[in-house]
PDB file of C-alpha atoms in Angstrom:
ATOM      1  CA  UNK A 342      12.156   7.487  -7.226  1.00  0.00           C
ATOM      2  CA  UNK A 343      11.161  11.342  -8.290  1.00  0.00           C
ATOM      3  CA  UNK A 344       7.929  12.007  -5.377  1.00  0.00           C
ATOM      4  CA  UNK A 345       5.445  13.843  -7.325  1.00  0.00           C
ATOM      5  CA  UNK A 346       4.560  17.484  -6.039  1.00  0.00           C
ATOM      6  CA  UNK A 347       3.017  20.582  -7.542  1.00  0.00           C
ATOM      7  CA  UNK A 348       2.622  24.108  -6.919  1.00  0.00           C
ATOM      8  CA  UNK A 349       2.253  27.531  -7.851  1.00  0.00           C
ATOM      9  CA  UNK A 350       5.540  29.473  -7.508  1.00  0.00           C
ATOM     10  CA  UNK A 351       6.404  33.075  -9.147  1.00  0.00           C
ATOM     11  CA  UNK A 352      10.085  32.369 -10.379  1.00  0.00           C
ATOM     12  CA  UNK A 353      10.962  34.951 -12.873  1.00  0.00           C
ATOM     13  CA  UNK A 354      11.411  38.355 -12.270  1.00  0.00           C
ATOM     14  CA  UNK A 355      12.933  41.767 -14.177  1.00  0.00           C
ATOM     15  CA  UNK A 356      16.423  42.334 -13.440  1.00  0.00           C
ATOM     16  CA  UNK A 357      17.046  44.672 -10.624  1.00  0.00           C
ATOM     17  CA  UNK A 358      13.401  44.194  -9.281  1.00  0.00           C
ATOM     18  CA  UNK A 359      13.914  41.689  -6.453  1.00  0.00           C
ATOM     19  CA  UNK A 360      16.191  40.470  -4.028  1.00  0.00           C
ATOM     20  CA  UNK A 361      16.340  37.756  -1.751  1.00  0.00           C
ATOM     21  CA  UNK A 362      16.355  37.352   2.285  1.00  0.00           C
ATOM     22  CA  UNK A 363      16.655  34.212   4.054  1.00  0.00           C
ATOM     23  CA  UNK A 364      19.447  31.292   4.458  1.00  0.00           C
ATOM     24  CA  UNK A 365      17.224  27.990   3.814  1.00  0.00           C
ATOM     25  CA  UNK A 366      14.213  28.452   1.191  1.00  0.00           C
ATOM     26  CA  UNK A 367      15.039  31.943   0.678  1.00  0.00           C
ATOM     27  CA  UNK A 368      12.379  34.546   0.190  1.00  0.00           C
ATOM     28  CA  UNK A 369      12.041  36.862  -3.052  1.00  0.00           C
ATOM     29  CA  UNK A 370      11.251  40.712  -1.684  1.00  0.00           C
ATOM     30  CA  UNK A 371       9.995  42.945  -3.946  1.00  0.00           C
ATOM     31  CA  UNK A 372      12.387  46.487  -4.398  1.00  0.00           C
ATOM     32  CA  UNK A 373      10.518  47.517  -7.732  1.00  0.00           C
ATOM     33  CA  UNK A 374       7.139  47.329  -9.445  1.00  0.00           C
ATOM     34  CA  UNK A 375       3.773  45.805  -9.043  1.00  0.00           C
ATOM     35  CA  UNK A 376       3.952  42.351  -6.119  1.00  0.00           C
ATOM     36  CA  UNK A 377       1.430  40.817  -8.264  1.00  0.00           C
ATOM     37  CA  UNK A 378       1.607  37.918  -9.996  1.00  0.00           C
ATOM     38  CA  UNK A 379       0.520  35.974 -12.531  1.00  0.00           C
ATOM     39  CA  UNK A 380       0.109  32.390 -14.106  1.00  0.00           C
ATOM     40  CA  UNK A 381       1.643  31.141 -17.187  1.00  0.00           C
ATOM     41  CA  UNK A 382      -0.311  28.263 -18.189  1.00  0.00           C
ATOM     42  CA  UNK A 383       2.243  27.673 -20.840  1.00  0.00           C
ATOM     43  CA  UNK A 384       5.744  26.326 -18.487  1.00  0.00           C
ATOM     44  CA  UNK A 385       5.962  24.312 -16.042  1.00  0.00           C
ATOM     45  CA  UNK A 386       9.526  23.882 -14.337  1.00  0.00           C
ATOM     46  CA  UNK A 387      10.821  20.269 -13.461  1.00  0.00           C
ATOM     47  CA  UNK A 388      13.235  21.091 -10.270  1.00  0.00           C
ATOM     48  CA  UNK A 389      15.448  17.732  -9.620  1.00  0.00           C
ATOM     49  CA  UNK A 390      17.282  19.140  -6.711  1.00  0.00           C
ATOM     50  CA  UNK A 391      15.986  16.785  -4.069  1.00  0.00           C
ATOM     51  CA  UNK A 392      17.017  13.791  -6.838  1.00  0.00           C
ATOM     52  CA  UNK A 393      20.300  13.281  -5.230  1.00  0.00           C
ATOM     53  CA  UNK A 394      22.611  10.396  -4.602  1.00  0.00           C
ATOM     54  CA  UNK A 395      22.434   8.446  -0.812  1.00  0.00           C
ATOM     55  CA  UNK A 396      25.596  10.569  -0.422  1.00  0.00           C
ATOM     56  CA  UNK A 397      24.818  14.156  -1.895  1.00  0.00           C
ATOM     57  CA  UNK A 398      21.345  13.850  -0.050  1.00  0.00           C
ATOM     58  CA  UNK A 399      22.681  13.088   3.496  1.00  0.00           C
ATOM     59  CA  UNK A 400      24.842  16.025   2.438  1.00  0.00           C
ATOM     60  CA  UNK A 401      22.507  18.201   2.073  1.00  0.00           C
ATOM     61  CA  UNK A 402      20.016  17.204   4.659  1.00  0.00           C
ATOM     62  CA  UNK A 403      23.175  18.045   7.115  1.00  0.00           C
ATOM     63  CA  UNK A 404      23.918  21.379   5.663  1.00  0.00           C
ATOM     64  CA  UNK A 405      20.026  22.372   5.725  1.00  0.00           C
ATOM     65  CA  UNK A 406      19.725  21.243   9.448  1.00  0.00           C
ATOM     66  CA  UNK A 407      22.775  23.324  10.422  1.00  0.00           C
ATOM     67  CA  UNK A 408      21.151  26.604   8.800  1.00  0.00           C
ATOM     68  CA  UNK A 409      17.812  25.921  10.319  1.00  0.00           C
ATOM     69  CA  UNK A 410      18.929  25.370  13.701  1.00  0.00           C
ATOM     70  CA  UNK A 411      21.286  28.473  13.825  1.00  0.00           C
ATOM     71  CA  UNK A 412      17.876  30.169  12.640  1.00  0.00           C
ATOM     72  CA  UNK A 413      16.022  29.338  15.570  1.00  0.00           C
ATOM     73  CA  UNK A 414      18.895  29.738  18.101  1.00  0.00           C
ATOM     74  CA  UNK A 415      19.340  33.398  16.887  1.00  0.00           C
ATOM     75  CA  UNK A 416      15.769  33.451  16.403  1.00  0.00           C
ATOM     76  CA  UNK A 417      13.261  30.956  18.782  1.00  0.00           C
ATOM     77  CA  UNK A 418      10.028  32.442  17.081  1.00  0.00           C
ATOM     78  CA  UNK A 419      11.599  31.713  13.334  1.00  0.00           C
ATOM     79  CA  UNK A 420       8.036  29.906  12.331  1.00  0.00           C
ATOM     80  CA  UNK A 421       9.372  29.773   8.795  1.00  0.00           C
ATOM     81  CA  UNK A 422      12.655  27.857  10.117  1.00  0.00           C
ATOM     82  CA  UNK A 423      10.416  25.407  12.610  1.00  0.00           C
ATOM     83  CA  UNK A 424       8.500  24.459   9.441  1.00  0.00           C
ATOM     84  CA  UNK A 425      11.240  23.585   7.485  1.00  0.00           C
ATOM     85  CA  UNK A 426      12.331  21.232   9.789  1.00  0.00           C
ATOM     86  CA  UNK A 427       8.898  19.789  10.256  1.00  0.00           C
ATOM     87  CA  UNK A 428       8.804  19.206   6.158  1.00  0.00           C
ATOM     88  CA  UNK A 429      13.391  18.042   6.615  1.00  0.00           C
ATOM     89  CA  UNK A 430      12.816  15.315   9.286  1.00  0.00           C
ATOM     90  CA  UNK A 431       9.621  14.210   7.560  1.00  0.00           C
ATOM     91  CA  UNK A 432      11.072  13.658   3.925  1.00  0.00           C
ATOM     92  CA  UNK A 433      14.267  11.841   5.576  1.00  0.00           C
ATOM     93  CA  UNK A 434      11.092   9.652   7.927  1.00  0.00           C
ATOM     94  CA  UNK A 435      12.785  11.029  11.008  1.00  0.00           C
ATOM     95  CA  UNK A 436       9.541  11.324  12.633  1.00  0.00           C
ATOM     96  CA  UNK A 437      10.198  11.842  15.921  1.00  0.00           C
ATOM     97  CA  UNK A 438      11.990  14.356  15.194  1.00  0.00           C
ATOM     98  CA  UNK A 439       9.382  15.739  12.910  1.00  0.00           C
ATOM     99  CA  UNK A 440       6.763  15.302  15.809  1.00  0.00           C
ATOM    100  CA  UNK A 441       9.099  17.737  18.010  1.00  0.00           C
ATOM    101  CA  UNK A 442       9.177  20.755  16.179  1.00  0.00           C
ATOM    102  CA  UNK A 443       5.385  20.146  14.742  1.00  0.00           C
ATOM    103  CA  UNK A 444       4.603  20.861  18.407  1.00  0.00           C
ATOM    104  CA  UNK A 445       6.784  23.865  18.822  1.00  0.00           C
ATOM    105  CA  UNK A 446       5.773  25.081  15.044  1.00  0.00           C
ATOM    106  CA  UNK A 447       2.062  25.363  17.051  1.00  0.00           C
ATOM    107  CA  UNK A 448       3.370  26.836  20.308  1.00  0.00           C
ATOM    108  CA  UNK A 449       4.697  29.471  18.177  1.00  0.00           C
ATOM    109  CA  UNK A 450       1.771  30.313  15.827  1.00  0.00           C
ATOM    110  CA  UNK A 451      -0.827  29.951  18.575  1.00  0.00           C
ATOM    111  CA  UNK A 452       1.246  32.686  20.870  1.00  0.00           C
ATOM    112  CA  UNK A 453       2.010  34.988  17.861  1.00  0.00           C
ATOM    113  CA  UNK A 454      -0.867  34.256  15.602  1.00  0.00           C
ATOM    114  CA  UNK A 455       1.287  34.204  12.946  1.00  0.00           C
ATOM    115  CA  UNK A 456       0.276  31.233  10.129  1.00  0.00           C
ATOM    116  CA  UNK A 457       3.053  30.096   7.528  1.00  0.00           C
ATOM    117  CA  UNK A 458       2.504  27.816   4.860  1.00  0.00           C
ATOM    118  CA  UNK A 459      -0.554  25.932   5.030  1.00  0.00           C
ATOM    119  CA  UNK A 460       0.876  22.610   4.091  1.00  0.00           C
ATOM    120  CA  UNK A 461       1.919  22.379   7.587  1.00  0.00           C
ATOM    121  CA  UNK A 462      -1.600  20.435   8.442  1.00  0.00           C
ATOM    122  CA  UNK A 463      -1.171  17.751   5.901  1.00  0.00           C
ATOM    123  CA  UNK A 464       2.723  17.617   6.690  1.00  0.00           C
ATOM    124  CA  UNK A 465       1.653  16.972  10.218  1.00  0.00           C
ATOM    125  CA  UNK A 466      -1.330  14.346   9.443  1.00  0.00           C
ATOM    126  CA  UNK A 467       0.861  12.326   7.748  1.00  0.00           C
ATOM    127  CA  UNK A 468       3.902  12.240  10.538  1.00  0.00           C
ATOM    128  CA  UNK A 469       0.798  11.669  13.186  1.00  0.00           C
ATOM    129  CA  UNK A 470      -0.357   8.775  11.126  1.00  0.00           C
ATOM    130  CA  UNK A 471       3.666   7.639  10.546  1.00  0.00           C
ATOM    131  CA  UNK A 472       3.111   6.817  14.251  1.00  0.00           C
ATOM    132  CA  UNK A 473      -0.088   6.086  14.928  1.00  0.00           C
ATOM    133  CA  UNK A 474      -0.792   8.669  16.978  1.00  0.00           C
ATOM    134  CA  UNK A 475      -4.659   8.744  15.971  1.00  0.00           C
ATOM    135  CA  UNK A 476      -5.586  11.779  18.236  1.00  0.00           C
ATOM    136  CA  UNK A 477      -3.027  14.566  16.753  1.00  0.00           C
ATOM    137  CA  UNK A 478      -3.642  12.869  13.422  1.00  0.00           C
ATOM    138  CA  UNK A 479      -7.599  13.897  13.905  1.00  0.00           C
ATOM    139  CA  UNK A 480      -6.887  16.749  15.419  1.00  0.00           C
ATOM    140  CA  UNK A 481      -4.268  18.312  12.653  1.00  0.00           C
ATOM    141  CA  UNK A 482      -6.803  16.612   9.820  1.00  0.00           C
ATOM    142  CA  UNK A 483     -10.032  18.662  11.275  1.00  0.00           C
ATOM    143  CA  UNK A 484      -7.986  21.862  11.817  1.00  0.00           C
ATOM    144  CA  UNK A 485      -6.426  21.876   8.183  1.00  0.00           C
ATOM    145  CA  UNK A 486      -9.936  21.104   6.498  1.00  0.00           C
ATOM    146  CA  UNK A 487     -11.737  23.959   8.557  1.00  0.00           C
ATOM    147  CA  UNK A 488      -9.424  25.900   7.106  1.00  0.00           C
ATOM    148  CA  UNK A 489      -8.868  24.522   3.597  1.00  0.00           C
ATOM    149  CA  UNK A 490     -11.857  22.712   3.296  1.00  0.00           C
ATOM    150  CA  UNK A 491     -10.995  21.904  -0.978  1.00  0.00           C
ATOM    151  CA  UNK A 492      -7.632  21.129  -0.517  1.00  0.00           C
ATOM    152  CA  UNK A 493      -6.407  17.982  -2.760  1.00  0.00           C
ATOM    153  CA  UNK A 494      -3.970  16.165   0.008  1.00  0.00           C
ATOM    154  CA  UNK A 495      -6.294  17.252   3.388  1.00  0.00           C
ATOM    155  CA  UNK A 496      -8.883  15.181   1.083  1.00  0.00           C
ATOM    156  CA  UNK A 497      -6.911  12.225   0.379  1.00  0.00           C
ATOM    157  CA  UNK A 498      -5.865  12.447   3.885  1.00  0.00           C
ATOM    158  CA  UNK A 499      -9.804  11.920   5.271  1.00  0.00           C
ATOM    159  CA  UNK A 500     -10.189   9.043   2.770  1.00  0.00           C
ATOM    160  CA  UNK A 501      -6.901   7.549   4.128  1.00  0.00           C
ATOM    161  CA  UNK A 502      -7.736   7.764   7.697  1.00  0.00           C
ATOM    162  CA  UNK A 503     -11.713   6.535   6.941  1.00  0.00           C
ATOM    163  CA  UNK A 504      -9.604   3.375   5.625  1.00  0.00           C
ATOM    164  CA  UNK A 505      -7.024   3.097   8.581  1.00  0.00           C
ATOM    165  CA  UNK A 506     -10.100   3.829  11.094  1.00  0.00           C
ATOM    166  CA  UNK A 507     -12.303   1.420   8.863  1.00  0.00           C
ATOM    167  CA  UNK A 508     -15.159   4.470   8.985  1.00  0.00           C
ATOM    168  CA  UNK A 509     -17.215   3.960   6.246  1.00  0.00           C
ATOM    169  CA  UNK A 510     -18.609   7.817   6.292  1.00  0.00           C
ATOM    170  CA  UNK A 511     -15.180   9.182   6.620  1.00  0.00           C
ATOM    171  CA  UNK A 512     -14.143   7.372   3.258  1.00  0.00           C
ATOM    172  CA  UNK A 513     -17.218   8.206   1.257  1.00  0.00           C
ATOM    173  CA  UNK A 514     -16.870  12.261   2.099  1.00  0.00           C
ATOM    174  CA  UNK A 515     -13.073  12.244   1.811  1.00  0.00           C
ATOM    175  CA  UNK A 516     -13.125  10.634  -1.560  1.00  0.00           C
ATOM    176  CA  UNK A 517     -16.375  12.295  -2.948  1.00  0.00           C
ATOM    177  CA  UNK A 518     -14.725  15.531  -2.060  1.00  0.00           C
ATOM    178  CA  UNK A 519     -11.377  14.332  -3.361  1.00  0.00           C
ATOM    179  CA  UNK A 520     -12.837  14.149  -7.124  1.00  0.00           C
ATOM    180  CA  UNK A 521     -15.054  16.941  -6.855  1.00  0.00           C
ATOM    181  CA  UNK A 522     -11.737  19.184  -5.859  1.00  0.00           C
ATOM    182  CA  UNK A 523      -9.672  17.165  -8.282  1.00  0.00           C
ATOM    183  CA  UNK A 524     -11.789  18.120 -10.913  1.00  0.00           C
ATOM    184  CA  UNK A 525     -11.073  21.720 -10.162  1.00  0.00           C
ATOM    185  CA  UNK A 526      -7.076  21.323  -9.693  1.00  0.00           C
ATOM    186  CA  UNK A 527      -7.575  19.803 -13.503  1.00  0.00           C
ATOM    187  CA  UNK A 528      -9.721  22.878 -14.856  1.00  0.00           C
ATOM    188  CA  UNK A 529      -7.692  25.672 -13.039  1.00  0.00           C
ATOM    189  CA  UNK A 530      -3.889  26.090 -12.309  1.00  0.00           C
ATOM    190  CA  UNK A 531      -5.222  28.638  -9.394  1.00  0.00           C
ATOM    191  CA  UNK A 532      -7.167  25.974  -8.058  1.00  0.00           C
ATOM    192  CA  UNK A 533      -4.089  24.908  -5.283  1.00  0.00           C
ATOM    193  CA  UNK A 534      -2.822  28.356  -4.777  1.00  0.00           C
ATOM    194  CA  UNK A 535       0.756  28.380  -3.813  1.00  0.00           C
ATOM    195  CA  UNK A 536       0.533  25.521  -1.612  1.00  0.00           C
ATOM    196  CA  UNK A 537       2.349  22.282  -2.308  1.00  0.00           C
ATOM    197  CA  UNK A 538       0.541  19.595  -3.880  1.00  0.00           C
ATOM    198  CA  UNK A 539       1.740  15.674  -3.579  1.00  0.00           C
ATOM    199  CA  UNK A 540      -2.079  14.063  -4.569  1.00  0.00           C
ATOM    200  CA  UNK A 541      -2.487  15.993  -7.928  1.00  0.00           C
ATOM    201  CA  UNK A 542      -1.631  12.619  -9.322  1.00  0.00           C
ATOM    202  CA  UNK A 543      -3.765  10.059 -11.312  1.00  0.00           C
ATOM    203  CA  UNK A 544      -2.563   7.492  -8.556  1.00  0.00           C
ATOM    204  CA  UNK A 545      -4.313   9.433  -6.050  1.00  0.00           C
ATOM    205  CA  UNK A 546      -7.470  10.029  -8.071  1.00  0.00           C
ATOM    206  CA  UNK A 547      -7.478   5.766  -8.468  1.00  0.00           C
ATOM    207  CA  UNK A 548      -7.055   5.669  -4.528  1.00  0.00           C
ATOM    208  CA  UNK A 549      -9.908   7.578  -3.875  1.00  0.00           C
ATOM    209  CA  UNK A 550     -12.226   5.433  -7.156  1.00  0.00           C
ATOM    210  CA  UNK A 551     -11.291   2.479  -5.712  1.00  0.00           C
ATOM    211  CA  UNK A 552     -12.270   2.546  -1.924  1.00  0.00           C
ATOM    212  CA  UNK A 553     -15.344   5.058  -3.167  1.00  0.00           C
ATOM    213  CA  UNK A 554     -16.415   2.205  -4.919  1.00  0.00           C
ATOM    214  CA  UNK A 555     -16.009  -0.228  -2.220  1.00  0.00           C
ATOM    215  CA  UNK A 556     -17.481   1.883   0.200  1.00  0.00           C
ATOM    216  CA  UNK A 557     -20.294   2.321  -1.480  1.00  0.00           C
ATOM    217  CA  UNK A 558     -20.647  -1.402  -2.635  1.00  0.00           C
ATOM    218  CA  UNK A 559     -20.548  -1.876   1.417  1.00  0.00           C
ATOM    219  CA  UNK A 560     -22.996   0.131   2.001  1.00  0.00           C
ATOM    220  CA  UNK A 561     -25.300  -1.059  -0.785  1.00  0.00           C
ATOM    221  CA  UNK A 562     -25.129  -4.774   0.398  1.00  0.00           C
ATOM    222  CA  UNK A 563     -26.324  -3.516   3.930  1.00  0.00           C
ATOM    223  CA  UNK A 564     -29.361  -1.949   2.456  1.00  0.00           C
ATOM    224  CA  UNK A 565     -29.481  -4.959   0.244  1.00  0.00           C
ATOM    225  CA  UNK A 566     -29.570  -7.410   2.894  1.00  0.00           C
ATOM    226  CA  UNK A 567     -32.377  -5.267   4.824  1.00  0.00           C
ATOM    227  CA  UNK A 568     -34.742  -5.023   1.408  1.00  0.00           C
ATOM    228  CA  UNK A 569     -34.336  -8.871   1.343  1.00  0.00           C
ATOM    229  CA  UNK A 570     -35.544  -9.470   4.945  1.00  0.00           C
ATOM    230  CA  UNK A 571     -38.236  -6.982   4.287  1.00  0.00           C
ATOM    231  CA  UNK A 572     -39.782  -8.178   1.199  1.00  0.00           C
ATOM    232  CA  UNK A 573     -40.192 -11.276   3.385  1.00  0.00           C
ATOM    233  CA  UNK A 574     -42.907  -9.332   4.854  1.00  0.00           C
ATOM    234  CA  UNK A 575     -44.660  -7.424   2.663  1.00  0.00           C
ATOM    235  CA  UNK A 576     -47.348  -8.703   0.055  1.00  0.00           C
ATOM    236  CA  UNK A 577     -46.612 -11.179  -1.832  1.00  0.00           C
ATOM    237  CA  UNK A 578     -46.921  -9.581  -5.396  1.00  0.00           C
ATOM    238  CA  UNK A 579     -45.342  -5.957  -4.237  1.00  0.00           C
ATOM    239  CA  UNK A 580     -42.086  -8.635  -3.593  1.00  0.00           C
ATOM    240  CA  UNK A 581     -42.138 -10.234  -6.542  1.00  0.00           C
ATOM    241  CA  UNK A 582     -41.989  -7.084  -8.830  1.00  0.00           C
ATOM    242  CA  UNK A 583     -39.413  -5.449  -6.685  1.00  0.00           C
ATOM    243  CA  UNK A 584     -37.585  -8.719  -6.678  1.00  0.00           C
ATOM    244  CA  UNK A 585     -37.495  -8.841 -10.305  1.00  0.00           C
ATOM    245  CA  UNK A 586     -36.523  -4.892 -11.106  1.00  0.00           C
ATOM    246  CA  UNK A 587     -34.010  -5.531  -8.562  1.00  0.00           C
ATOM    247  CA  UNK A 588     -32.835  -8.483 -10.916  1.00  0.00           C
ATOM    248  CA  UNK A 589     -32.882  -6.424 -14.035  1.00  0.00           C
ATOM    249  CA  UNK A 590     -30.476  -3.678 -12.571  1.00  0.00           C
ATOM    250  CA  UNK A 591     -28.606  -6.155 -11.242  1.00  0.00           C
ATOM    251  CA  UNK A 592     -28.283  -7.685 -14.225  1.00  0.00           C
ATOM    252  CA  UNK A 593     -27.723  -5.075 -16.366  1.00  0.00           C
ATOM    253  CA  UNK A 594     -24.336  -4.416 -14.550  1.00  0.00           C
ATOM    254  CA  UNK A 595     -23.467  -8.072 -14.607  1.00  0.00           C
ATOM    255  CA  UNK A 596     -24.348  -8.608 -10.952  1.00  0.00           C
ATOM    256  CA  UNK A 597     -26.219 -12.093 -10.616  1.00  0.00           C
ATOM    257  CA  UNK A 598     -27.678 -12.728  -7.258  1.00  0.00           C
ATOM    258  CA  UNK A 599     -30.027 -15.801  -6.746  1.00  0.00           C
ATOM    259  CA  UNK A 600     -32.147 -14.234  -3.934  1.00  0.00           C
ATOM    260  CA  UNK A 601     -33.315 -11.433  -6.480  1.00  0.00           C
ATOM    261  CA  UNK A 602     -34.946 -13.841  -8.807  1.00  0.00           C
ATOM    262  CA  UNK A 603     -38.529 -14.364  -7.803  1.00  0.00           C
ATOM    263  CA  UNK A 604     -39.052 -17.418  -8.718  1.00  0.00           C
ATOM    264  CA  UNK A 605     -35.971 -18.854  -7.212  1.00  0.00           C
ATOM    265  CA  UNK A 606     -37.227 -16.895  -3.539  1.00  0.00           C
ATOM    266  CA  UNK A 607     -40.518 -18.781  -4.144  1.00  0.00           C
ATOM    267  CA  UNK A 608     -38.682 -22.406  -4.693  1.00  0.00           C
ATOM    268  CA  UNK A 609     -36.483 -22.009  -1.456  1.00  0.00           C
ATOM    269  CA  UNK A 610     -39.882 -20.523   0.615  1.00  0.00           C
ATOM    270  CA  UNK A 611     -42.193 -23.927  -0.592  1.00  0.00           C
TER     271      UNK A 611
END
């Protein structure tokens, strides 16, 4: 099963102009020309090198390990390294693990102040939530939207953790701001930066639709239930013709509901 993911990466460069440092998800420095880049709306690379067998990816998850760990021995304030094995132990649901160096990824960057790769937050939120630790998983969630407040997967995180929490608010303004930013991603390739992208999807997009529209249904049969009870005590007429425009609506969307029917509310009061 290929895990969808997207994200702005500059592959192509002159010949001569670049050269690489680094021994796991090596790093392109510039020796010639302008650093900028730019975005070719017109090809997208599929890269299938995580679609291994059980054997080739066990393989590889070994040899990866190895480098990253003789990284950090030679270097213990290798950020880079520390998140790599945060985003290793997470795709092979070693979470533990994953929870180890998460903690020592933010030892390091709070001492040096040096940020790398800003899908560390919802990397983390989603090893937090792996174990149900809901404090770190808040905690990670609210740091990574201060910071990237229209991020795609930080959104589908918040509607995610509104539905494990079962907090109404949190769902409606993670999945309101889920389509609004998804929107964006769909009008503008610049719209995720360089960062990676798993909820660029129309999967995701459903996700947040469907418990939007449940959440909001919920919320609407609250205020529902209240009008009833109230109309119970206001004048007589003002009821009746609220009662009915409440039936047309209703109605009109295929919603029948007995106690919007004046008459009906009339019968079951005489």
């Amino acid at each position: 099963n290929r895990q969808a993911m997207k994200f702005n990466s500059v592959r192509f460069f002159r010949n001569g102009s670049v050269k690489y440092k680094g021994t796991v998800h090596n790093a392109p420095v510039i020796l010639d020309g302008d650093s900028k880049a730019l975005i070719c709306p017109h090809v997208e690379i599929n890269h299938y090198g995580y679609d291994l067998s059980e054997e080739k990816a066990l393989e590889k998850r070994q040899r990866t390990e190895g480098l990253l760990l003789k990284r950090i021995e030679k270097d213990p304030d290798d950020i880079a390294a520390y998140f790599y094995l945060v985003q290793l132990y997470t795709a092979h649901t070693e979470f533990d693990k994953a929870r180890k160096y998460i903690f020592e990824f933010e030892e390091i960057s709070n001492r040096s102040k040096v940020e790398f790769n800003g899908s560390i937050f919802t990397t983390a939120v989603s090893v937090f939530r792996k174990t149900q630790d809901k404090k770190n998983t808040e905690k990670w969630l609210l740091m990574g939207l201060k910071k990237f407040p229209r991020d795609l997967d930080l959104l589908m995180n918040l509607t995610e953790f509104g539905v494990w929490q079962k907090k109404l608010n949190l769902v409606i303004q993670g999945a309101k701001g889920f389509l609004e930013a998804y929107k964006e991603y769909e009008s503008s390739k610049l719209a995720g930066g360089n960062r990676f992208t798993y909820s660029a999807v129309p999967e995701a997009k459903a996700y947040c639709l469907f418990h939007l529209s449940l959440g909001l249904l919920q919320e609407s049969s609250g205020y529902m239930a209240q009008l009833d009870k109230t109309l119970h005590e206001v004048d007589p007429k003002y009821s009746e013709g609220m009662r009915s425009d409440m039936r047309t609506v209703l109605d009109k969307f295929g919603w029948f509901n007995i106690k919007w029917n004046p008459i009906n509310v009339k019968q079951s009061n005489g």
